[in-house]
PDB file of C-alpha atoms in Angstrom:
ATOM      1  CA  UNK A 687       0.000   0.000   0.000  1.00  0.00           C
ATOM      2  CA  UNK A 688       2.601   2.578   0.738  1.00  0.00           C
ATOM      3  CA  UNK A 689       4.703   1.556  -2.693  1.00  0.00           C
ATOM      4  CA  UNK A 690       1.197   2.513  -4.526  1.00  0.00           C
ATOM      5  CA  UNK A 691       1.068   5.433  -2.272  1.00  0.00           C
ATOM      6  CA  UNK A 692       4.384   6.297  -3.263  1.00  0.00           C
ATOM      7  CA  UNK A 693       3.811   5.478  -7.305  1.00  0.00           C
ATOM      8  CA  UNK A 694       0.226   7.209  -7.648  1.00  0.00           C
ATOM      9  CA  UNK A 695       0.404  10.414  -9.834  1.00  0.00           C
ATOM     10  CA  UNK A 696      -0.664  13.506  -7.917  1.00  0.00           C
ATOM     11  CA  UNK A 697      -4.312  13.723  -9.763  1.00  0.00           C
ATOM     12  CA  UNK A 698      -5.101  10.524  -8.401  1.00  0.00           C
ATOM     13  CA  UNK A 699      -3.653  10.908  -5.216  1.00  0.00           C
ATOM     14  CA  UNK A 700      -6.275  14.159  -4.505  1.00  0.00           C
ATOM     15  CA  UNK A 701      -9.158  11.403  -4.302  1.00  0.00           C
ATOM     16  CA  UNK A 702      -6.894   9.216  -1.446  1.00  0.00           C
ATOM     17  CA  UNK A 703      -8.316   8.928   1.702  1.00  0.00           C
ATOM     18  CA  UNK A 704      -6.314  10.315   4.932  1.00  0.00           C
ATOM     19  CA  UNK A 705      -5.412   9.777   8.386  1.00  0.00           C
ATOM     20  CA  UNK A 706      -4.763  12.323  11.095  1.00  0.00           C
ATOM     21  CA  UNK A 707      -1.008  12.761  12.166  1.00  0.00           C
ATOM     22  CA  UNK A 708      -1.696  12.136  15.317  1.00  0.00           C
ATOM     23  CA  UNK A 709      -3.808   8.764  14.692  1.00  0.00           C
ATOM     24  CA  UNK A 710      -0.484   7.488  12.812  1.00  0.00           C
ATOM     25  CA  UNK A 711       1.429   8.226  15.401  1.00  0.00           C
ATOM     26  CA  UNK A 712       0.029   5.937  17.971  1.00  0.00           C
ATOM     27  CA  UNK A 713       2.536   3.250  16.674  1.00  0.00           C
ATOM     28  CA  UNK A 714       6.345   4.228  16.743  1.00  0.00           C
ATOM     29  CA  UNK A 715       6.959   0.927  14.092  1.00  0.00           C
ATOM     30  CA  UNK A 716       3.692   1.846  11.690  1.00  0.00           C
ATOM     31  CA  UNK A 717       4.466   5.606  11.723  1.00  0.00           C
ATOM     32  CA  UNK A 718       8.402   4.837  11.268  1.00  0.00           C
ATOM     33  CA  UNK A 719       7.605   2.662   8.023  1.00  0.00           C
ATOM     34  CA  UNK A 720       5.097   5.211   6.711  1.00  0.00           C
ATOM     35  CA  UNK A 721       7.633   8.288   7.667  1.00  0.00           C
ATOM     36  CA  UNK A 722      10.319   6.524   5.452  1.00  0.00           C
ATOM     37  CA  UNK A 723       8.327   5.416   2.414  1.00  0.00           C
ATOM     38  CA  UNK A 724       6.228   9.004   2.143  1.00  0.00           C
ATOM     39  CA  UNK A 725       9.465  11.641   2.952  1.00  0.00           C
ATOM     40  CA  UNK A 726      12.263   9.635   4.947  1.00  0.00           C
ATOM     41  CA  UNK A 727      13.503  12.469   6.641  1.00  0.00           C
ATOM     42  CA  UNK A 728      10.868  12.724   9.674  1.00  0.00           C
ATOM     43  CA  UNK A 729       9.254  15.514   7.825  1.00  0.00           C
ATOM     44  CA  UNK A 730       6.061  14.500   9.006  1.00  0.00           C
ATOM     45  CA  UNK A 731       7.191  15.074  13.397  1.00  0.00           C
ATOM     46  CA  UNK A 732       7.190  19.039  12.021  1.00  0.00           C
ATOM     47  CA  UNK A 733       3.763  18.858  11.063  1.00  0.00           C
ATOM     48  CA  UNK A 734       0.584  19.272  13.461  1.00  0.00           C
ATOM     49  CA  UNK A 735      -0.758  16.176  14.508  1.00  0.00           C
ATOM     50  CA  UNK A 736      -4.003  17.590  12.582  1.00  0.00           C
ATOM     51  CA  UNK A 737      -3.000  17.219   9.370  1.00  0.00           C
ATOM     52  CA  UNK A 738      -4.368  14.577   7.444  1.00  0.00           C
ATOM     53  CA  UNK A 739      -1.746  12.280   5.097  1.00  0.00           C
ATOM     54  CA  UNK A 740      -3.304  11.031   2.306  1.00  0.00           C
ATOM     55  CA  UNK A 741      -2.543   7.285   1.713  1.00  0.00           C
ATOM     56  CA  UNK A 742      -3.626   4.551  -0.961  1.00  0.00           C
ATOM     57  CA  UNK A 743      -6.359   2.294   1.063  1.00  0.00           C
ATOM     58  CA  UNK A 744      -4.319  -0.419   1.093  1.00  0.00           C
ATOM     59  CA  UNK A 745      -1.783   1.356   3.221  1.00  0.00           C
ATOM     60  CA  UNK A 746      -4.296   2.631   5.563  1.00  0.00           C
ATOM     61  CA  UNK A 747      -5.553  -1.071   5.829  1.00  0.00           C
ATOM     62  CA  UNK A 748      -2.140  -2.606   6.746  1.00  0.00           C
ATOM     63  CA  UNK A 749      -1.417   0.007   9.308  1.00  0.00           C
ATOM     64  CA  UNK A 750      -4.856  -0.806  11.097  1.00  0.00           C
ATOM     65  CA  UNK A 751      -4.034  -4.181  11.090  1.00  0.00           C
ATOM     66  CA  UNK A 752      -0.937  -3.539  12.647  1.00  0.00           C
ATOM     67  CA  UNK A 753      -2.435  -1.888  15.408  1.00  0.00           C
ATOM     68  CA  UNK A 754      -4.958  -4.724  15.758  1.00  0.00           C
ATOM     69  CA  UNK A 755      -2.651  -7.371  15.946  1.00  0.00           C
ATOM     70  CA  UNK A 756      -0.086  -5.755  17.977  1.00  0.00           C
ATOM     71  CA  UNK A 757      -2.980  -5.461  20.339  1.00  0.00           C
ATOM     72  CA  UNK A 758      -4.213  -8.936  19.910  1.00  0.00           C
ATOM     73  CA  UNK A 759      -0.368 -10.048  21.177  1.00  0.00           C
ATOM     74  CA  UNK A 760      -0.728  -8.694  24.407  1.00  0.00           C
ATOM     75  CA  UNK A 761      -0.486 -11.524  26.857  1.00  0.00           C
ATOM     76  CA  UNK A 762      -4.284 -10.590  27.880  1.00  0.00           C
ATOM     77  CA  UNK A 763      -6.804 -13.599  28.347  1.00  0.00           C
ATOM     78  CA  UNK A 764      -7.465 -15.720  25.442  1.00  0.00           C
ATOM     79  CA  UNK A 765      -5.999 -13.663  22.881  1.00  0.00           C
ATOM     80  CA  UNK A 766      -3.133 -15.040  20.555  1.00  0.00           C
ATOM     81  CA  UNK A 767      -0.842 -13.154  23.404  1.00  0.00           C
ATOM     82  CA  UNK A 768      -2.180 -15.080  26.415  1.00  0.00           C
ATOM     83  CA  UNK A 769      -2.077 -18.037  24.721  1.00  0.00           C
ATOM     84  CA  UNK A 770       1.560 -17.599  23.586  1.00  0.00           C
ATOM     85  CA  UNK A 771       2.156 -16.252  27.567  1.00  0.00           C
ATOM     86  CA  UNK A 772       0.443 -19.600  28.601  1.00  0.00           C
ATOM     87  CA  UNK A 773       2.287 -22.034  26.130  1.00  0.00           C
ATOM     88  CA  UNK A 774       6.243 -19.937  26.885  1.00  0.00           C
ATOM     89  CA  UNK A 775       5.416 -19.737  30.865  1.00  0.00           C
ATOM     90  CA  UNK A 776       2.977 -22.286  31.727  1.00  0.00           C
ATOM     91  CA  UNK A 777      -0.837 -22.052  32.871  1.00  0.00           C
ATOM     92  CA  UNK A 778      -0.493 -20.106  36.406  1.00  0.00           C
ATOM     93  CA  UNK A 779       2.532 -18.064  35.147  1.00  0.00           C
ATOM     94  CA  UNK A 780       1.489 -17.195  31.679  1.00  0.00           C
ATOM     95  CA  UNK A 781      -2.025 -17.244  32.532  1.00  0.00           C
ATOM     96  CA  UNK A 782      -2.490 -15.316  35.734  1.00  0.00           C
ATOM     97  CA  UNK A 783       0.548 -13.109  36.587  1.00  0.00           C
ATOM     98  CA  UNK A 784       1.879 -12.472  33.035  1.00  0.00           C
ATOM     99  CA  UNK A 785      -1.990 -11.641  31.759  1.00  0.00           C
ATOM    100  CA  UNK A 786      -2.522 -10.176  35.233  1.00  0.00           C
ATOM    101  CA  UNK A 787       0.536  -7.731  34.511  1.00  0.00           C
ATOM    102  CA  UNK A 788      -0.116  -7.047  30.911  1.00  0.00           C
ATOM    103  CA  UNK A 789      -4.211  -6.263  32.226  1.00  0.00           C
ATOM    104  CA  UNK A 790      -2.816  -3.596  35.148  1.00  0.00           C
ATOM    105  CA  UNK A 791      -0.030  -2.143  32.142  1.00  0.00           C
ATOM    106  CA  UNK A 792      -3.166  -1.456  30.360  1.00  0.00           C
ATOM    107  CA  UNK A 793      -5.375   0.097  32.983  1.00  0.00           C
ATOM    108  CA  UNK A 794      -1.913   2.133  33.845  1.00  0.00           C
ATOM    109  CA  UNK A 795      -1.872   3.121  30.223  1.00  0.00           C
ATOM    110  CA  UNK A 796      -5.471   4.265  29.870  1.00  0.00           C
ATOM    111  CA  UNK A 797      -5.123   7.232  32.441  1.00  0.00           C
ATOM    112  CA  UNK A 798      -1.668   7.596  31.648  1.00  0.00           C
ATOM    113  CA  UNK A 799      -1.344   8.183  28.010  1.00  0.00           C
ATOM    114  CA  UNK A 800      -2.289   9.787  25.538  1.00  0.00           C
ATOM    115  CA  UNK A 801      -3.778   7.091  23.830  1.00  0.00           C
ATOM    116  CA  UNK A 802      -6.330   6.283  26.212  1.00  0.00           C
ATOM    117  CA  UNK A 803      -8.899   5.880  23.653  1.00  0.00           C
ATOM    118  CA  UNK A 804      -7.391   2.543  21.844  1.00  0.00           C
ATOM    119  CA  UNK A 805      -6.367   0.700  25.609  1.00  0.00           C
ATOM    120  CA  UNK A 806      -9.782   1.897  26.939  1.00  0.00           C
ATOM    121  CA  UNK A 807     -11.580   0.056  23.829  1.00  0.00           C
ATOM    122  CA  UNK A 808      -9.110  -2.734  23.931  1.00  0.00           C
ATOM    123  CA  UNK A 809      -9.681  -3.455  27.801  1.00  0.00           C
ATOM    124  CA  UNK A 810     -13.519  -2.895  27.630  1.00  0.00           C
ATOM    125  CA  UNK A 811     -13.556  -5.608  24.614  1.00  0.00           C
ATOM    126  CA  UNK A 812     -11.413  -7.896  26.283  1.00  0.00           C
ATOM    127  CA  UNK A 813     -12.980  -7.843  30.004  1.00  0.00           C
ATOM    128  CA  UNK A 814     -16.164  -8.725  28.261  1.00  0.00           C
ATOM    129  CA  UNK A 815     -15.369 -10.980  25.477  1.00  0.00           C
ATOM    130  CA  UNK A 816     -12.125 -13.028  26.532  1.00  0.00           C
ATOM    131  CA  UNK A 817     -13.944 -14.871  29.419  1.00  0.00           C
ATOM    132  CA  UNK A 818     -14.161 -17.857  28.081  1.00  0.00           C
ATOM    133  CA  UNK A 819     -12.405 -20.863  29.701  1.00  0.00           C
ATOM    134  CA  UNK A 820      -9.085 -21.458  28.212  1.00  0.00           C
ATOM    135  CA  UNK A 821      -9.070 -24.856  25.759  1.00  0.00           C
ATOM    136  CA  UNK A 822      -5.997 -26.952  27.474  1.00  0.00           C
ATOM    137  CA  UNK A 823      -2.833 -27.357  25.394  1.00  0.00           C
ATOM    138  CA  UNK A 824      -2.318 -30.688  23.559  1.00  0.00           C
ATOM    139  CA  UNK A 825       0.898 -31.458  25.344  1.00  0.00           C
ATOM    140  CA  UNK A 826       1.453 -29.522  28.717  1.00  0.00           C
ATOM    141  CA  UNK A 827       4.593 -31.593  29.660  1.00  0.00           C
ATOM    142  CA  UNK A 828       7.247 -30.949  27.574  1.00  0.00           C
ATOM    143  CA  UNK A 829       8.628 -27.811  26.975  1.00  0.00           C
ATOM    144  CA  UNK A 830       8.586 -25.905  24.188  1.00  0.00           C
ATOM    145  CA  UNK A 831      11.911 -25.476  21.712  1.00  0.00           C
ATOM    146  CA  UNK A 832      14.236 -22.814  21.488  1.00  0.00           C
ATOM    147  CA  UNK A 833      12.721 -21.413  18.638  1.00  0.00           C
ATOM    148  CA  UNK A 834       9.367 -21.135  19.299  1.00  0.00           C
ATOM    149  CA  UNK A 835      10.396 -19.436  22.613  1.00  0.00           C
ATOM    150  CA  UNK A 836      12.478 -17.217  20.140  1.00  0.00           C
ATOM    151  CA  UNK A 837       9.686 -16.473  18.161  1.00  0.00           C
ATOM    152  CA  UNK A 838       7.381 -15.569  20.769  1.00  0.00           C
ATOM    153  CA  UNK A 839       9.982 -13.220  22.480  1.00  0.00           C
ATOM    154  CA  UNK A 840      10.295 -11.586  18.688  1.00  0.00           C
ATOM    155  CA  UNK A 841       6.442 -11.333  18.325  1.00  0.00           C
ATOM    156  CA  UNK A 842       6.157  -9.846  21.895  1.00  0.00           C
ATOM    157  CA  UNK A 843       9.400  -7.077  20.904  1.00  0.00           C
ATOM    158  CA  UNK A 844       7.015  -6.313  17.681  1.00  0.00           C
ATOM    159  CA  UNK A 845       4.309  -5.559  19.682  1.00  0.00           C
ATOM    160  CA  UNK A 846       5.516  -3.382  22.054  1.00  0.00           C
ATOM    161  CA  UNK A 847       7.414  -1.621  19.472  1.00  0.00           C
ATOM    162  CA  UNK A 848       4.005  -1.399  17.526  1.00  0.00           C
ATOM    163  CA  UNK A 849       2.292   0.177  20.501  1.00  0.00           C
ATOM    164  CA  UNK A 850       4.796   2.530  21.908  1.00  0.00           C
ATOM    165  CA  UNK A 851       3.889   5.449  20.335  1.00  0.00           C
ATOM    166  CA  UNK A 852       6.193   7.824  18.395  1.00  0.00           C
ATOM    167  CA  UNK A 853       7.014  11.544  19.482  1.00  0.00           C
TER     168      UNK A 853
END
């Protein structure tokens, strides 16, 4: 999406539909990416965070989906994230105090941040829909490999470097 943003001759780049500034910069990795593909120089931190940046739909689409699924990897109930937590650290660890910590983080972040609006939607939909009791692993004995534990740590790092947001 941000190649055809990049490609699209100027008349039909007027008819492009925007997002604010400040929306894009909720996510430090999503508004990095889109900073370097539309001017690469951090023009865009100069600008006020009103100012809409017209992208190709497709763009707008994978950066929304980046935000979704960075959220959906927060160790938090019986999201991809808790389960991950649950598999890496085991059922009380992963389930309770890691999903316990990441569910407080979020509260914390709500009043704290200026992105209250996405963790206050996120922890409303996942107090109410991600009460369901956890289906038990296949094979709660063994361990997992190194590289599954690697990959989990890596999707974890792209989360949080998802949701930090940029200045």
């Amino acid at each position: 999406g941000l190649q055809l943003t990049t490609t699209m001759d100027a008349e039909a780049s007027q008819y492009f539909p925007g997002l604010p500034l400040g929306f894009l910069q909720l996510s430090g990795l999503g508004y990095t990416l889109i900073d370097s593909f539309l001017d690469g120089n951090g023009v865009l931190l100069t600008k006020d965070p009103s100012t809409i940046v017209p992208m190709h739909p497709f763009a707008i689409a994978g950066f929304v989906s980046l935000l979704i699924n960075a959220l959906d990897l927060l160790p938090i109930g019986s999201t991809d994230g808790g389960r991950i937590a649950q598999t890496v650290f085991g059922r009380f660890w992963g389930h309770f105090l890691i999903g316990g910590a990441a569910f407080i983080t979020l509260i914390i972040l709500m009043f704290t941040s200026d992105t209250q609006n996405i963790f206050f939607g996120y922890l409303f939909i996942t107090s109410f829909t991600q009460r369901d009791a956890e289906v038990p692993c296949r094979d709660e004995v063994e361990k997992i490999g190194n590289l599954r534990l690697a990959v989990a740590f890596f999707a974890w790092f792209g989360a949080i470097l998802t949701l930090l947001p940029s200045v």
